[in-house]
CSV table of C-alpha atoms in Angstrom, one decimal:
chain,number,residue,atom,x,y,z
A,1,MET,CA,161.3,148.0,65.3
A,2,ASN,CA,162.4,151.4,65.8
A,3,LEU,CA,160.7,152.8,69.4
A,4,ASN,CA,160.5,156.3,70.1
A,5,TYR,CA,160.1,157.3,73.8
A,6,LYS,CA,159.6,160.4,75.7
A,7,CYS,CA,161.9,160.9,79.0
A,8,CYS,CA,160.2,162.1,82.2
A,9,THR,CA,160.6,165.3,81.1
A,10,GLY,CA,157.9,165.3,78.5
A,11,THR,CA,160.8,166.1,75.9
A,12,PRO,CA,161.0,163.0,73.0
A,13,GLU,CA,164.1,160.8,72.5
A,14,SER,CA,165.1,158.3,70.3
A,15,ASP,CA,166.4,155.1,72.2
A,16,PRO,CA,169.4,154.7,70.6
A,17,LEU,CA,169.3,151.0,70.5
A,18,GLY,CA,165.4,150.8,68.9
A,19,SER,CA,164.6,148.8,71.5
A,20,ALA,CA,162.4,148.1,74.8
A,21,TYR,CA,164.3,147.4,78.0
A,22,LEU,CA,161.9,146.2,80.8
A,23,ASP,CA,164.8,145.2,82.8
A,24,ASN,CA,165.1,148.1,85.2
A,25,ASN,CA,165.1,145.7,88.5
A,26,ALA,CA,169.4,145.0,86.8
A,27,THR,CA,169.7,148.0,86.2
A,28,THR,CA,168.7,151.5,85.1
A,29,GLN,CA,169.6,154.0,81.9
A,30,VAL,CA,172.2,156.4,83.5
A,31,ASP,CA,169.9,159.5,83.6
A,32,PRO,CA,171.4,162.4,81.1
A,33,LYS,CA,171.0,164.9,84.0
A,34,VAL,CA,172.7,162.9,86.0
A,35,VAL,CA,175.5,163.0,83.5
A,36,GLU,CA,175.6,166.1,83.2
A,37,ALA,CA,176.2,166.2,86.6
A,38,MET,CA,179.4,163.8,87.5
A,39,LEU,CA,181.1,165.0,84.4
A,40,PRO,CA,183.1,168.0,85.4
A,41,PHE,CA,184.2,165.6,88.6
A,42,LEU,CA,185.9,163.7,86.0
A,43,THR,CA,187.5,166.5,84.3
A,44,GLN,CA,187.4,170.2,86.2
A,45,PHE,CA,187.3,168.7,89.8
A,46,TYR,CA,189.8,166.2,89.9
A,47,GLY,CA,190.8,167.2,93.6
A,48,ASN,CA,191.0,164.8,96.7
A,49,PRO,CA,188.5,166.0,98.7
A,50,SER,CA,190.2,165.3,101.5
A,51,SER,CA,192.5,168.2,100.8
A,52,ILE,CA,192.3,171.6,101.9
A,53,HIS,CA,193.8,173.7,99.2
A,54,SER,CA,191.4,175.0,96.9
A,55,PHE,CA,191.6,171.8,94.0
A,56,GLY,CA,190.3,169.9,96.6
A,57,ARG,CA,187.6,171.5,98.5
A,58,PRO,CA,185.2,171.9,96.2
A,59,VAL,CA,185.1,168.4,95.9
A,60,GLY,CA,184.7,167.9,99.5
A,61,GLN,CA,181.4,170.1,99.5
A,62,ALA,CA,180.2,168.6,96.0
A,63,ILE,CA,180.1,165.3,98.3
A,64,GLU,CA,178.5,166.9,101.5
A,65,THR,CA,175.5,168.1,99.1
A,66,ALA,CA,175.0,164.6,97.2
A,67,ARG,CA,174.8,163.5,101.7
A,68,GLN,CA,172.1,165.5,101.8
A,69,GLN,CA,170.2,165.0,98.6
A,70,VAL,CA,170.3,160.7,99.6
A,71,GLN,CA,169.0,161.8,103.1
A,72,GLU,CA,166.3,163.3,101.9
A,73,LEU,CA,165.5,161.1,99.5
A,74,ILE,CA,165.6,158.6,102.7
A,75,GLY,CA,164.1,160.9,104.6
A,76,ALA,CA,166.9,160.7,107.1
A,77,GLU,CA,167.0,162.5,109.9
A,78,PHE,CA,170.9,163.9,109.8
A,79,SER,CA,173.3,163.4,106.4
A,80,SER,CA,176.0,162.8,108.2
A,81,GLU,CA,173.9,159.0,108.3
A,82,VAL,CA,174.6,158.6,105.0
A,83,VAL,CA,177.7,156.3,104.2
A,84,PHE,CA,178.7,155.9,100.4
A,85,THR,CA,180.0,152.2,99.9
A,86,SER,CA,181.1,150.7,96.3
A,87,CYS,CA,177.9,149.4,96.1
A,88,ALA,CA,174.7,147.4,98.0
A,89,THR,CA,176.4,144.5,98.0
A,90,GLU,CA,179.1,146.2,100.4
A,91,ALA,CA,176.4,147.8,102.3
A,92,THR,CA,175.0,145.0,103.2
A,93,THR,CA,178.3,142.9,103.9
A,94,THR,CA,178.9,146.1,106.1
A,95,ALA,CA,175.6,145.9,108.1
A,96,ILE,CA,176.0,142.2,108.7
A,97,LEU,CA,179.6,141.6,109.7
A,98,SER,CA,179.5,145.1,111.4
A,99,ALA,CA,176.5,143.8,113.6
A,100,VAL,CA,177.7,140.0,114.5
A,101,GLU,CA,181.2,142.3,115.4
A,102,ALA,CA,179.6,144.5,117.7
A,103,PHE,CA,177.5,142.1,119.4
A,104,PRO,CA,180.3,139.2,119.7
A,105,GLU,CA,177.9,137.9,122.4
A,106,ARG,CA,175.1,137.5,120.6
A,107,LYS,CA,175.0,134.4,117.8
A,108,GLU,CA,172.2,134.3,115.9
A,109,ILE,CA,170.8,136.4,113.1
A,110,VAL,CA,167.1,136.5,111.7
A,111,THR,CA,166.8,136.6,107.4
A,112,SER,CA,164.5,135.7,105.1
A,113,VAL,CA,164.4,133.0,102.0
A,114,VAL,CA,163.9,135.0,99.2
A,115,GLU,CA,166.9,137.6,100.1
A,116,HIS,CA,169.0,138.7,97.2
A,117,PRO,CA,172.5,136.6,97.0
A,118,ALA,CA,174.1,139.7,98.6
A,119,THR,CA,172.4,138.6,102.1
A,120,LEU,CA,171.4,135.2,101.4
A,121,GLN,CA,175.8,134.0,101.2
A,122,MET,CA,176.6,135.9,103.7
A,123,CYS,CA,174.2,134.8,106.2
A,124,GLU,CA,175.0,131.0,104.6
A,125,HIS,CA,179.0,131.8,105.4
A,126,LEU,CA,178.3,132.8,109.0
A,127,GLN,CA,175.9,129.6,109.6
A,128,ARG,CA,179.3,127.6,108.4
A,129,LYS,CA,181.1,129.6,110.9
A,130,GLY,CA,178.6,128.6,114.0
A,131,TYR,CA,175.7,131.5,113.6
A,132,THR,CA,172.4,130.5,114.4
A,133,ILE,CA,170.5,131.3,111.1
A,134,HIS,CA,166.7,132.1,111.4
A,135,TRP,CA,165.1,132.0,107.6
A,136,ILE,CA,162.3,132.9,108.0
A,137,PRO,CA,159.8,131.4,104.8
A,138,VAL,CA,157.1,133.5,102.8
A,139,ASP,CA,153.3,132.1,101.7
A,140,LYS,CA,152.2,131.7,98.1
A,141,LYS,CA,152.2,134.8,97.1
A,142,GLY,CA,155.8,135.7,98.8
A,143,ARG,CA,154.6,137.7,101.8
A,144,ILE,CA,156.7,137.0,105.0
A,145,ASP,CA,155.5,134.4,107.6
A,146,MET,CA,155.1,136.8,110.5
A,147,ASP,CA,154.3,134.4,112.8
A,148,ALA,CA,157.7,132.9,112.1
A,149,TYR,CA,159.3,135.7,112.4
A,150,LYS,CA,158.0,137.0,116.0
A,151,ALA,CA,159.0,133.5,117.1
A,152,ALA,CA,162.8,133.8,115.8
A,153,LEU,CA,163.1,137.2,117.9
A,154,SER,CA,164.8,137.0,121.0
A,155,ASP,CA,168.3,138.8,123.2
A,156,ARG,CA,170.1,136.2,121.6
A,157,VAL,CA,170.1,137.6,118.1
A,158,ALA,CA,172.4,140.2,116.6
A,159,LEU,CA,170.6,141.7,113.7
A,160,VAL,CA,167.7,141.4,111.4
A,161,THR,CA,168.6,141.5,107.8
A,162,MET,CA,165.4,141.6,105.4
A,163,MET,CA,164.9,143.1,101.6
A,164,TRP,CA,162.0,145.9,101.8
A,165,ALA,CA,160.9,144.6,98.4
A,166,ASN,CA,161.7,141.4,96.6
A,167,ASN,CA,163.8,142.1,93.2
A,168,GLU,CA,161.7,138.7,91.6
A,169,THR,CA,158.1,140.1,92.5
A,170,GLY,CA,158.3,143.6,93.4
A,171,THR,CA,156.6,142.0,97.1
A,172,LEU,CA,157.2,144.0,99.5
A,173,PHE,CA,157.8,143.2,103.2
A,174,PRO,CA,156.0,145.2,106.1
A,175,ILE,CA,159.3,146.8,107.5
A,176,ARG,CA,158.6,149.4,109.4
A,177,GLY,CA,156.6,147.0,111.7
A,178,MET,CA,159.0,144.1,111.6
A,179,ALA,CA,161.8,146.6,113.0
A,180,GLU,CA,160.0,147.8,116.0
A,181,LEU,CA,159.6,144.2,116.4
A,182,ALA,CA,162.8,143.8,116.3
A,183,LYS,CA,163.6,147.0,118.4
A,184,ALA,CA,161.8,145.3,121.1
A,185,HIS,CA,164.4,142.9,121.6
A,186,GLY,CA,167.2,145.1,121.3
A,187,ILE,CA,168.2,143.8,118.0
A,188,LEU,CA,169.5,145.7,115.3
A,189,PHE,CA,167.3,145.7,112.2
A,190,HIS,CA,168.9,146.0,109.1
A,191,THR,CA,166.7,146.7,105.4
A,192,ASP,CA,168.0,145.7,101.9
A,193,ALA,CA,165.8,148.9,100.2
A,194,VAL,CA,167.3,148.5,96.9
A,195,GLN,CA,164.6,147.7,94.4
A,196,VAL,CA,162.5,150.1,97.0
A,197,ALA,CA,164.3,153.6,96.6
A,198,GLY,CA,163.3,156.1,93.9
A,199,LYS,CA,160.2,153.2,93.5
A,200,VAL,CA,157.9,154.5,96.7
A,201,PRO,CA,158.5,156.8,99.2
A,202,ILE,CA,161.5,156.0,102.2
A,203,GLN,CA,161.3,157.6,106.0
A,204,VAL,CA,164.2,155.4,108.0
A,205,ALA,CA,163.8,159.0,110.5
A,206,ASN,CA,161.4,158.0,113.8
A,207,SER,CA,161.2,153.8,112.2
A,208,GLY,CA,163.3,151.4,113.9
A,209,ILE,CA,165.2,150.9,110.7
A,210,ASP,CA,168.9,150.8,111.9
A,211,LEU,CA,170.8,150.1,109.0
A,212,LEU,CA,169.7,150.3,104.9
A,213,SER,CA,171.1,149.3,101.8
A,214,LEU,CA,171.2,151.3,98.5
A,215,SER,CA,172.3,151.3,95.1
A,216,GLY,CA,172.6,154.1,92.8
A,217,HIS,CA,172.1,151.7,89.6
A,218,LYS,CA,168.7,151.0,90.4
A,219,PHE,CA,167.5,154.4,90.1
A,220,HIS,CA,169.4,156.1,87.3
A,221,ALA,CA,173.1,156.6,88.8
A,222,PRO,CA,175.9,155.1,87.3
A,223,LYS,CA,177.3,151.3,88.5
A,224,GLY,CA,179.6,151.6,91.2
A,225,ILE,CA,178.7,153.8,94.0
A,226,GLY,CA,175.3,152.7,96.4
A,227,ALA,CA,175.1,154.0,100.4
A,228,LEU,CA,174.7,152.9,103.9
A,229,TYR,CA,172.2,154.5,106.2
A,230,LEU,CA,173.6,154.5,109.9
A,231,ARG,CA,171.2,155.9,112.1
A,232,ARG,CA,173.4,158.0,114.9
A,233,GLY,CA,174.3,156.2,117.1
A,234,THR,CA,174.1,152.5,116.4
A,235,LYS,CA,177.0,150.5,117.3
A,236,PHE,CA,179.2,149.9,114.1
A,237,ARG,CA,182.1,148.5,113.1
A,238,PRO,CA,184.2,149.1,110.1
A,239,LEU,CA,184.3,147.0,107.3
A,240,MET,CA,187.3,149.1,105.1
A,241,ARG,CA,189.1,150.3,107.5
A,242,GLY,CA,192.8,152.0,106.4
A,243,GLY,CA,191.4,155.8,106.2
A,244,HIS,CA,189.7,159.2,107.5
A,245,GLN,CA,187.0,159.1,104.7
A,246,GLU,CA,183.3,158.5,106.1
A,247,ARG,CA,184.1,160.0,109.3
A,248,GLY,CA,186.2,156.7,109.9
A,249,ARG,CA,183.2,154.5,108.7
A,250,ARG,CA,184.5,153.6,105.2
A,251,ALA,CA,188.2,154.0,104.3
A,252,GLY,CA,189.3,154.6,100.3
A,253,THR,CA,189.3,157.8,98.3
A,254,GLU,CA,185.9,158.9,97.6
A,255,ASN,CA,184.5,157.7,93.9
A,256,VAL,CA,184.1,161.4,93.7
A,257,SER,CA,181.6,161.4,90.1
A,258,GLY,CA,179.8,158.7,91.2
A,259,VAL,CA,178.9,160.0,94.7
A,260,VAL,CA,177.9,163.2,92.8
A,261,ALA,CA,175.8,161.2,90.1
A,262,LEU,CA,174.3,159.3,93.4
A,263,GLY,CA,173.6,162.5,94.6
A,264,ALA,CA,171.6,164.0,91.3
A,265,ALA,CA,169.9,160.6,90.5
A,266,ALA,CA,168.5,161.0,94.6
A,267,ALA,CA,167.1,164.5,94.4
A,268,ILE,CA,165.5,163.6,91.0
A,269,ALA,CA,163.8,160.5,92.0
A,270,ALA,CA,162.2,162.0,94.9
A,271,GLU,CA,160.9,164.0,92.9
A,272,SER,CA,159.9,161.2,90.6
A,273,VAL,CA,158.0,159.3,93.3
A,274,ARG,CA,155.8,162.2,93.5
A,275,THR,CA,155.3,162.5,89.5
A,276,ASP,CA,155.9,159.1,88.2
A,277,THR,CA,154.7,156.5,90.0
A,278,ALA,CA,151.2,156.8,89.3
A,279,ARG,CA,151.8,156.3,85.0
A,280,ILE,CA,154.4,153.8,86.3
A,281,SER,CA,151.9,151.6,87.8
A,282,MET,CA,149.1,152.1,84.8
A,283,MET,CA,151.7,150.8,82.5
A,284,ARG,CA,152.9,147.9,84.9
A,285,ASP,CA,149.3,146.9,84.6
A,286,ARG,CA,148.3,147.7,81.3
A,287,LEU,CA,150.9,145.2,80.4
A,288,GLU,CA,150.2,142.4,83.0
A,289,GLN,CA,146.7,142.7,82.2
A,290,GLY,CA,147.3,142.4,79.0
A,291,LEU,CA,149.4,139.6,78.4
A,292,LEU,CA,147.1,137.5,81.1
A,293,ALA,CA,143.4,138.2,78.5
A,294,ARG,CA,145.9,137.1,75.5
A,295,VAL,CA,148.1,134.0,76.7
A,296,PRO,CA,146.4,131.1,78.5
A,297,ASN,CA,148.1,129.4,81.1
A,298,ALA,CA,149.6,132.3,82.7
A,299,PHE,CA,149.9,133.9,86.3
A,300,VAL,CA,150.9,136.7,87.8
A,301,THR,CA,153.7,135.8,91.1
A,302,GLY,CA,153.9,137.5,94.3
A,303,ASP,CA,151.4,139.9,96.3
A,304,PRO,CA,150.0,142.1,93.2
A,305,GLY,CA,148.2,144.2,96.1
A,306,ASN,CA,151.5,144.9,97.9
A,307,ARG,CA,154.6,145.6,95.4
A,308,VAL,CA,156.6,148.1,94.5
A,309,PRO,CA,154.8,149.8,91.0
A,310,ASN,CA,157.5,148.7,88.4
A,311,THR,CA,156.9,145.4,88.7
A,312,SER,CA,155.2,142.5,87.4
A,313,ASN,CA,156.4,138.8,87.0
A,314,VAL,CA,154.1,136.3,85.0
A,315,ALA,CA,155.1,132.7,84.8
A,316,PHE,CA,153.4,131.1,81.3
A,317,GLU,CA,153.4,128.0,82.4
A,318,TYR,CA,154.7,125.0,79.9
A,319,VAL,CA,158.1,126.8,78.2
A,320,GLU,CA,161.1,127.7,79.3
A,321,GLY,CA,161.9,130.9,80.0
A,322,GLU,CA,165.2,131.3,78.8
A,323,SER,CA,163.7,130.7,76.0
A,324,ILE,CA,161.6,133.4,75.8
A,325,LEU,CA,164.0,135.8,76.3
A,326,LEU,CA,166.3,135.0,73.7
A,327,MET,CA,163.6,134.8,71.2
A,328,LEU,CA,162.2,138.6,72.9
A,329,ASN,CA,165.6,139.5,72.2
A,330,GLN,CA,165.8,139.4,68.5
A,331,PHE,CA,162.9,142.1,68.5
A,332,GLY,CA,164.7,144.5,70.7
A,333,ILE,CA,163.0,143.7,74.2
A,334,ALA,CA,164.7,143.1,77.6
A,335,ALA,CA,163.5,141.6,80.4
A,336,SER,CA,164.3,138.8,83.0
A,337,SER,CA,164.2,135.4,84.1
A,338,GLY,CA,163.1,134.1,86.9
A,339,SER,CA,164.3,131.2,87.0
A,340,ALA,CA,167.8,129.6,85.5
A,341,CYS,CA,169.4,132.3,83.2
A,342,THR,CA,170.6,135.0,85.8
A,343,SER,CA,172.3,131.6,88.0
A,344,GLY,CA,173.6,129.0,85.5
A,345,SER,CA,171.3,126.8,87.2
A,346,LEU,CA,168.8,125.0,85.4
A,347,GLU,CA,166.8,125.4,88.6
A,348,PRO,CA,163.4,127.8,89.0
A,349,SER,CA,165.2,130.7,91.4
A,350,HIS,CA,165.1,130.8,95.4
A,351,VAL,CA,162.2,132.8,95.0
A,352,MET,CA,159.9,130.8,93.1
A,353,ARG,CA,160.9,127.3,95.1
A,354,ALA,CA,159.7,129.2,98.2
A,355,MET,CA,156.5,130.4,96.7
A,356,GLU,CA,156.1,127.1,95.7
A,357,ILE,CA,155.4,128.0,92.4
A,358,PRO,CA,155.2,124.6,90.4
A,359,TYR,CA,157.8,123.7,88.9
A,360,THR,CA,156.2,124.0,85.3
A,361,ALA,CA,155.3,127.5,86.1
A,362,ALA,CA,158.7,128.7,88.1
A,363,HIS,CA,160.7,128.3,84.4
A,364,GLY,CA,158.6,130.1,82.8
A,365,ALA,CA,158.5,132.9,84.9
A,366,ILE,CA,159.5,136.7,83.4
A,367,ARG,CA,160.0,139.9,85.4
A,368,PHE,CA,159.0,142.8,83.2
A,369,SER,CA,160.8,145.8,85.4
A,370,LEU,CA,159.4,149.3,84.4
A,371,SER,CA,161.3,153.2,84.9
A,372,ARG,CA,160.2,156.5,84.0
A,373,PHE,CA,162.0,156.0,80.7
A,374,THR,CA,159.8,153.2,80.1
A,375,THR,CA,157.0,154.0,77.5
A,376,ASP,CA,153.5,153.3,76.2
A,377,GLU,CA,155.3,151.8,73.1
A,378,MET,CA,157.8,149.8,74.7
A,379,ILE,CA,154.3,147.7,76.4
A,380,ASP,CA,153.1,147.9,73.2
A,381,ALA,CA,155.8,146.1,71.8
A,382,VAL,CA,155.7,143.3,74.2
A,383,LEU,CA,152.2,142.9,74.4
A,384,GLN,CA,152.8,142.5,70.3
A,385,GLU,CA,155.5,140.2,70.1
A,386,LEU,CA,155.4,137.8,73.3
A,387,PRO,CA,152.0,136.0,72.9
A,388,PRO,CA,152.9,134.1,69.9
A,389,ILE,CA,156.3,133.8,71.4
A,390,VAL,CA,154.5,131.6,74.6
A,391,ALA,CA,152.4,130.4,71.4
A,392,LYS,CA,155.2,129.0,69.3
A,393,LEU,CA,157.1,127.3,72.7
A,394,ARG,CA,154.4,125.5,73.1
A,395,THR,CA,153.5,123.7,69.8
A,396,LEU,CA,157.6,122.2,71.4
A,397,SER,CA,156.4,121.5,74.8
A,398,PRO,CA,156.0,117.8,76.0
A,399,TYR,CA,153.8,119.0,78.6
A,400,TRP,CA,151.4,121.1,76.0
A,401,ASN,CA,148.8,119.3,74.1
A,402,GLU,CA,148.7,121.4,70.8
A,403,ALA,CA,145.7,120.1,69.0
A,404,GLU,CA,143.5,121.1,71.8
A,405,GLY,CA,145.4,124.3,73.2
A,406,VAL,CA,145.4,123.0,76.2
A,407,PRO,CA,148.1,121.0,79.0
A,408,HIS,CA,148.6,117.7,78.4
A,409,THR,CA,146.5,115.5,81.2
A,410,GLU,CA,148.7,112.7,81.6
A,411,GLU,CA,152.0,113.1,83.6
A,412,PHE,CA,154.9,113.5,81.1
A,413,ALA,CA,157.9,111.4,82.3
A,414,PRO,CA,161.4,112.2,80.6
A,415,VAL,CA,163.0,109.2,79.0
A,416,PHE,CA,167.5,109.3,78.4
A,417,GLY,CA,168.9,107.7,76.5
């Protein structure tokens, strides 16, 4: 297979791998314009940004320009509210630990059962230390249980930490409304916006959001750079100490080339949200509808009516997602599984289990995530290759009646030798 694609600028480019990359929620291709912006800060501009001499000054100025570009992407009131970090996991960890340290009398945290491990495992860690964690459930479409959420809010809670969009299904939480409810109880509100930044408009100014995490490599910056939005006036305790960088909120010499890249990617993303969203959404819908039309016993997980425009998670019943991914890979198609392969476990993902997706479907859940570099040719490749892969795998499935092309009606009981 040798696919060609056009980037967002309409300039034809050859895919160096000759492949269809549909795993953009995992990471994205670094935009060539971002590479162009960051390269001088690996060669020509190498001074320490904290230095006052002529080598350091332009580097420090570039960091402030990047800060303003991120500010504009997320709609913050002040650029000083942007703190650069190494990644979103660091930003989220900083937000959670800062809240519990700043409000030591409050021993409760509210989060959801479908969060990214960066949040889940930090909350589990605090639970072992004696904190009460309110794990808010979701319904079968991945929508947050608002009654449970409201019931968990009190003046005993230090922090609410909720993802804005789910990384597996793309389902959006009503973050602004949830933040306002938290404010009524004087609770800090943090959101993991990793799967939202660069995909839908964000406006944190005049919202109830106090802290927000984002990651550069999710919107075409390189890996190793992220940011924490910290509303001015929010009580804060730094995670990393030992330097005055980032106004004392995150010690350590800045990853300057990464910061510049993040700023450039943010500036491009702010424009792309307006110009590319409709095209990406249409390709996502064509892929989804095409698969459902070609493959029986398949359905979309999450909330199709309220999700980010680039994500589709389709569950193919009675097959293993890992097998699908391996066979797709033979055709140069990259997607990801909503179940075991990323965790090393044979269990379906915590997100699929939280939505009560049957195991026979959760194991076959595949996430397709697009970007502005995705092309119609890539979608065509999936529509061509995936249906026969599922059909072939079902011939091997003990749950599938190959003769009649339907699931077995009787329950399969595995026998172990």
